[in-house]
mmCIF file of C-alpha atoms in Angstrom:
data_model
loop_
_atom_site.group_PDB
_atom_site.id
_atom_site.type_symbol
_atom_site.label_atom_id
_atom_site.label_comp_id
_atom_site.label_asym_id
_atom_site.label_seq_id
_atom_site.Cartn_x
_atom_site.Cartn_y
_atom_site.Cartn_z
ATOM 1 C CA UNK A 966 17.086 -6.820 -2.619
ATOM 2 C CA UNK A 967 14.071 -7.149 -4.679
ATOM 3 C CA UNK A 968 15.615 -6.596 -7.929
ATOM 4 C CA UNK A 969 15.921 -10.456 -8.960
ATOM 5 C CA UNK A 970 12.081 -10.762 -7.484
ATOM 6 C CA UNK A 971 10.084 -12.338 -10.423
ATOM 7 C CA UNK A 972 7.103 -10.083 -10.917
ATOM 8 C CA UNK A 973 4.878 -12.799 -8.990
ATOM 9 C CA UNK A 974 7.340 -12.784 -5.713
ATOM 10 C CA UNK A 975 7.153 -8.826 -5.829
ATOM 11 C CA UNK A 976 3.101 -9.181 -6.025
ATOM 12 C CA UNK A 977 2.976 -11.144 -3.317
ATOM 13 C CA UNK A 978 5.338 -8.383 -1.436
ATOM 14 C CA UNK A 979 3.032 -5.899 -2.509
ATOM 15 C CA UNK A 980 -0.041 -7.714 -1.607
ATOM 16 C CA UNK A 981 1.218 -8.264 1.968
ATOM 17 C CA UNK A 982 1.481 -4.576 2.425
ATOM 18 C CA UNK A 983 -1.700 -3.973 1.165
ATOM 19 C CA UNK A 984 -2.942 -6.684 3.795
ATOM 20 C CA UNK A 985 -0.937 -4.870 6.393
ATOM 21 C CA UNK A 986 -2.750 -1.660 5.817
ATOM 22 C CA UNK A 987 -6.565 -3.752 4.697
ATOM 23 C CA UNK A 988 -6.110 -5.225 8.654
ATOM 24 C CA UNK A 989 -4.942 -1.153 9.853
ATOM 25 C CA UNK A 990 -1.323 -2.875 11.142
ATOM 26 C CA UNK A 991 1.742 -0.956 12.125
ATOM 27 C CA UNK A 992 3.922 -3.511 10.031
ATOM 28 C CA UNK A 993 4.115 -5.882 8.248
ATOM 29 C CA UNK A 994 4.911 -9.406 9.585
ATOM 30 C CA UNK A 995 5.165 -13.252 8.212
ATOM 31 C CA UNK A 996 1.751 -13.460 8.546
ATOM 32 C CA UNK A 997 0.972 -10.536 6.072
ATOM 33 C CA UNK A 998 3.820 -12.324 3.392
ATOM 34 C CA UNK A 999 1.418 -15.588 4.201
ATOM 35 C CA UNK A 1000 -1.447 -13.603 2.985
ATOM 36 C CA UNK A 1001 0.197 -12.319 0.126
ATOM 37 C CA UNK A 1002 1.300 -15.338 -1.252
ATOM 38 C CA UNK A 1003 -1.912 -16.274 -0.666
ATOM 39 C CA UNK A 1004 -3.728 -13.563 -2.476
ATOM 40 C CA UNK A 1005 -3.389 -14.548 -6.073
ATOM 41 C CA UNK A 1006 -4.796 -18.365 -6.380
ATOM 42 C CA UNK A 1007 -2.664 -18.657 -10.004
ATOM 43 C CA UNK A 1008 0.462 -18.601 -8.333
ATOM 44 C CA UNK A 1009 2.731 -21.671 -7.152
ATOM 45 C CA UNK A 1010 2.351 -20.578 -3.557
ATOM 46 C CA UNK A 1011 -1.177 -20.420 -3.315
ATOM 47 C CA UNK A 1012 -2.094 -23.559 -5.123
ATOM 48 C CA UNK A 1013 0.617 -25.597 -3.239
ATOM 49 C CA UNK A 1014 -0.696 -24.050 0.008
ATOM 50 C CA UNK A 1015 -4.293 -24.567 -1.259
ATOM 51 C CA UNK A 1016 -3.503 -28.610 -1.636
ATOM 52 C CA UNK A 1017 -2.343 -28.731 1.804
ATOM 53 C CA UNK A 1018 -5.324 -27.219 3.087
ATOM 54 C CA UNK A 1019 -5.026 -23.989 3.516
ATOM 55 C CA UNK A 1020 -6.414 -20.370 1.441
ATOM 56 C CA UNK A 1021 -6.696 -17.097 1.732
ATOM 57 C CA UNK A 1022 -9.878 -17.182 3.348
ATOM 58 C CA UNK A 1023 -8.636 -19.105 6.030
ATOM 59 C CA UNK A 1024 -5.269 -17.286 7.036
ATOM 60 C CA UNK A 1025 -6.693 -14.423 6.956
ATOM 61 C CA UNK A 1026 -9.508 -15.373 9.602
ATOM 62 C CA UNK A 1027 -6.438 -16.813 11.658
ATOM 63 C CA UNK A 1028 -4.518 -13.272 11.870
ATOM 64 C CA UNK A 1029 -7.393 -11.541 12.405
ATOM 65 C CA UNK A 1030 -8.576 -13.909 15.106
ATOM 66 C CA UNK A 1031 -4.920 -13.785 16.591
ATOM 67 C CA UNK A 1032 -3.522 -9.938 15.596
ATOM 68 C CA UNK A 1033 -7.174 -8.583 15.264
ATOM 69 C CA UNK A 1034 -7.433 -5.298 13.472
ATOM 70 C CA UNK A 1035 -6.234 -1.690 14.989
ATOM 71 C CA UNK A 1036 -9.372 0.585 15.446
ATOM 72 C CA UNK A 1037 -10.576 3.083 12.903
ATOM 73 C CA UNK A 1038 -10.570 5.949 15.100
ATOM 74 C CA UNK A 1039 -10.628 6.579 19.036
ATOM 75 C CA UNK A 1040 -14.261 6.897 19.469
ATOM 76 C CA UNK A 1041 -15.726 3.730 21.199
ATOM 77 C CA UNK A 1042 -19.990 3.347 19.867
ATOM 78 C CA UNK A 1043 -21.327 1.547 22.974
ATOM 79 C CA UNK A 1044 -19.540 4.622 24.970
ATOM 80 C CA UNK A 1045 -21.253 6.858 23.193
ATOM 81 C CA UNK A 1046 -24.347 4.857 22.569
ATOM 82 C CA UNK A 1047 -24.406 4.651 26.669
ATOM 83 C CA UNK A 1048 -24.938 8.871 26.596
ATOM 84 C CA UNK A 1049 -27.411 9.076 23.908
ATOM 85 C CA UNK A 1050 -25.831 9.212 21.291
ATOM 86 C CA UNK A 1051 -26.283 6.678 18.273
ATOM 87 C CA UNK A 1052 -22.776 7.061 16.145
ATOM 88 C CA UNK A 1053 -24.703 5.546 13.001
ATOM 89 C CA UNK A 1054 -27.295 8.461 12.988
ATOM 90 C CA UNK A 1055 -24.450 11.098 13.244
ATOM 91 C CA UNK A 1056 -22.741 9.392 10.615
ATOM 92 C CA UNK A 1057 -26.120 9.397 8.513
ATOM 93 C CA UNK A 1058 -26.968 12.872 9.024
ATOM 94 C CA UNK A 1059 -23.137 14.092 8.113
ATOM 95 C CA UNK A 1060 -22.707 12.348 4.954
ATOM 96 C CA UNK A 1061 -26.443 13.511 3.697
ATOM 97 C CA UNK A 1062 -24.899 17.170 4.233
ATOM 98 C CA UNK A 1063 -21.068 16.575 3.172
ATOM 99 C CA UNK A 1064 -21.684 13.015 1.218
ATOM 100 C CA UNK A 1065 -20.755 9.996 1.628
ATOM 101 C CA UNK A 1066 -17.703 8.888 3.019
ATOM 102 C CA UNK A 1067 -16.943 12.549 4.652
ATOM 103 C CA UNK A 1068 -15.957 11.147 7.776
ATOM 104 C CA UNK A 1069 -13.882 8.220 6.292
ATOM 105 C CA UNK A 1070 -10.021 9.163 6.987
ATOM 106 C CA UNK A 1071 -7.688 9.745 4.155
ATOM 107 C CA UNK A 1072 -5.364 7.521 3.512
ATOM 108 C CA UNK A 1073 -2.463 9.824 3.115
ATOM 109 C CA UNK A 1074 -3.383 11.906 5.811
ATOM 110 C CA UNK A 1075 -2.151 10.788 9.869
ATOM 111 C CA UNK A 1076 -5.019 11.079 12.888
ATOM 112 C CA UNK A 1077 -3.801 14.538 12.914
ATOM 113 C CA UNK A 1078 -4.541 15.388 9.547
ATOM 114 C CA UNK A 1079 -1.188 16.019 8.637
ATOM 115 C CA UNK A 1080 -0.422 15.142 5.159
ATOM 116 C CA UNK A 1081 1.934 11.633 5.110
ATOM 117 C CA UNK A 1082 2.253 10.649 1.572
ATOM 118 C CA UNK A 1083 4.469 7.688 1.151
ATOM 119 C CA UNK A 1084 4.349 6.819 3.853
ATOM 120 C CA UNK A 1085 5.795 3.025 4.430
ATOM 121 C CA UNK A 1086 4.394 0.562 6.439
ATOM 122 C CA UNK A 1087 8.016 -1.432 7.924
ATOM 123 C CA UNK A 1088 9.036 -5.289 7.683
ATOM 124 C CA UNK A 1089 9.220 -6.828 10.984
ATOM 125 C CA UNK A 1090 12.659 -8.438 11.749
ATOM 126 C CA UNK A 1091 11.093 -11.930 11.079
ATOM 127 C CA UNK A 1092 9.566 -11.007 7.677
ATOM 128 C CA UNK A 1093 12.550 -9.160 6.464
ATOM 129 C CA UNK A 1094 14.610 -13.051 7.215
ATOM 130 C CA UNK A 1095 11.840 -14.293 5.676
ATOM 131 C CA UNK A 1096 12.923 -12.656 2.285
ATOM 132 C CA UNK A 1097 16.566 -13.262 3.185
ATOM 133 C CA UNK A 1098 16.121 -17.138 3.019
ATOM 134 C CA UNK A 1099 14.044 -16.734 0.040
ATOM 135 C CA UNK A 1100 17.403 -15.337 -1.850
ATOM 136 C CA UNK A 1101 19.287 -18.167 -0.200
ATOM 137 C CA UNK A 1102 16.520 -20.716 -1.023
ATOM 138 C CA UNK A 1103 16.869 -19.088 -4.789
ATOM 139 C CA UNK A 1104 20.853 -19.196 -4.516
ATOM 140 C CA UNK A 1105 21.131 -22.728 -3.128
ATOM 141 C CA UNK A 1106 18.617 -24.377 -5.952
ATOM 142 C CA UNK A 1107 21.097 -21.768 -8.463
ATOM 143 C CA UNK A 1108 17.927 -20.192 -9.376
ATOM 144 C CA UNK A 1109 18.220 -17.232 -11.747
ATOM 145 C CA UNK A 1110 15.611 -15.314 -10.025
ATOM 146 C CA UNK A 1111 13.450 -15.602 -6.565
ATOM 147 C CA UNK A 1112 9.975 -16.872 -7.544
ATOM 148 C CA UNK A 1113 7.375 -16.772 -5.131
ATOM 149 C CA UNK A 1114 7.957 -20.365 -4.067
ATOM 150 C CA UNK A 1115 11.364 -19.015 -2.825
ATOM 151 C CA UNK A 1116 9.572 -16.988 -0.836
ATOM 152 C CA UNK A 1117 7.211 -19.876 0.538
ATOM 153 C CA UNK A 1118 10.233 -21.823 1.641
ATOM 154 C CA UNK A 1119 11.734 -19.014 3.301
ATOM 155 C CA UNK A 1120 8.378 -18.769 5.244
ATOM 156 C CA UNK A 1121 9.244 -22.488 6.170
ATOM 157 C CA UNK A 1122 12.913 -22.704 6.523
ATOM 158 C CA UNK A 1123 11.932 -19.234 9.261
ATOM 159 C CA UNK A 1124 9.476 -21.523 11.000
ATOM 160 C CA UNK A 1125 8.618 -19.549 14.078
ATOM 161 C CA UNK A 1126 6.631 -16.693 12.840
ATOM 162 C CA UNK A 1127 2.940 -16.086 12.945
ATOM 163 C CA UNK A 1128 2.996 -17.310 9.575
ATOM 164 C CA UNK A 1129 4.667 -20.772 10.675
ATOM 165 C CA UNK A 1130 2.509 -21.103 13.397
ATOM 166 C CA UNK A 1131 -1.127 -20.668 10.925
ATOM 167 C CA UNK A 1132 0.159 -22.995 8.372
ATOM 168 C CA UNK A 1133 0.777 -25.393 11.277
ATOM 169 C CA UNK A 1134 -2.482 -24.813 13.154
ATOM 170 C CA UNK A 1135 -3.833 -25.478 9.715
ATOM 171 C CA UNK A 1136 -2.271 -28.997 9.272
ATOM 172 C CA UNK A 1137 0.202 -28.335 6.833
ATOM 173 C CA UNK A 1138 3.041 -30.711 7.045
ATOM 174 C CA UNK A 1139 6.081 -28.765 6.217
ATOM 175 C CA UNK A 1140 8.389 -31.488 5.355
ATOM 176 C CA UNK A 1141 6.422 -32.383 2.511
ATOM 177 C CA UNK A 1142 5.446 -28.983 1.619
ATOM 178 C CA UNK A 1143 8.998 -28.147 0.721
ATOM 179 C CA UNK A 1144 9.381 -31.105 -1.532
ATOM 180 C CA UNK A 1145 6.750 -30.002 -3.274
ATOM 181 C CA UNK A 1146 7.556 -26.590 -3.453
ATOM 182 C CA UNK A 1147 11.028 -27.164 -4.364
ATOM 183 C CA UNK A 1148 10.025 -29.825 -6.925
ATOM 184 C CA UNK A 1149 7.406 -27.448 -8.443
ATOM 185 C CA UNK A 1150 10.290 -24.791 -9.126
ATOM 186 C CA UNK A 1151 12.570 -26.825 -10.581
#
């Protein structure tokens, strides 16, 4: 599907992965394609979203503060901390003998260890119609390609993700974010 995706609306794909795994979530959802529309300020998206009030900065505090972010490991500090034992001085004392970062995880490797290269983080149901009314938004404007704006309105035109519900919480008005959006992209 992403073959007529102008390099900017694939970006913004990519970035919302990479915001999927930044935030250590199983998916990713609306909210993540927010953010990645989000992430470069040059693009349509972001400065159209940015007029109405809303940037990065700010939808990304909203998914944390709603989503939060999965745990790094299964170890709980205060639970340790409450047997006398101060995580931060372990980690100290290991990275002066194996250097620094020893005990950070690898990315390519699962919490067993177990090599997972490639591993792909899935589109939720609601993102993946997300990029489905982009290529109708695209289709129905007889677009050549599917900007990021497409994307934007298919964000909109979705309306009940976590996305949707951030942009709203944030005061965008919708209505007239689409005639700008569409205006802009024509």
């Amino acid at each position: 599907m992403l073959e007529r995706f102008t390099n900017e609306a694939r970006q913004a794909v990519d970035l919302a992965r990479e915001e999927a795994r930044r935030l250590r979530h199983e998916h990713v959802g609306t909210e993540h394609l927010l953010l990645g529309l989000l992430g470069r300020p040059e693009t349509l998206s972001a400065q159209v979203l940015g007029d109405h009030g809303l940037d990065h900065d700010q939808a990304s505090a909203a998914v944390t503060r709603v989503l939060g972010t999965s745990p790094v490991g299964d170890l709980d500090a205060d639970a340790l901390e409450s047997i006398g034992i101060d995580l931060s001085t372990v980690r100290e004392k290991i990275e002066s003998v194996f250097g620094p970062g020893a005990l950070d995880r690898d990315p390519h490797r699962d919490h067993k260890g177990v090599l997972v290269s490639g591993r792909r983080i899935m589109f939720t149901r609601r993102a993946r119609k997300v990029l489905e009314l982009a290529v109708r938004e695209s289709i129905a404007m007889q677009s050549g390609d599917i900007r990021d704006g497409h994307v934007l309105l298919g964000l909109i035109r979705e309306g009940e993700g976590l996305a949707a519900r951030i942009m709203a919480d944030a005061g965008v008005d919708f209505p007239s974010l689409t005639v700008e959006v569409r205006r802009r992209l024509t």
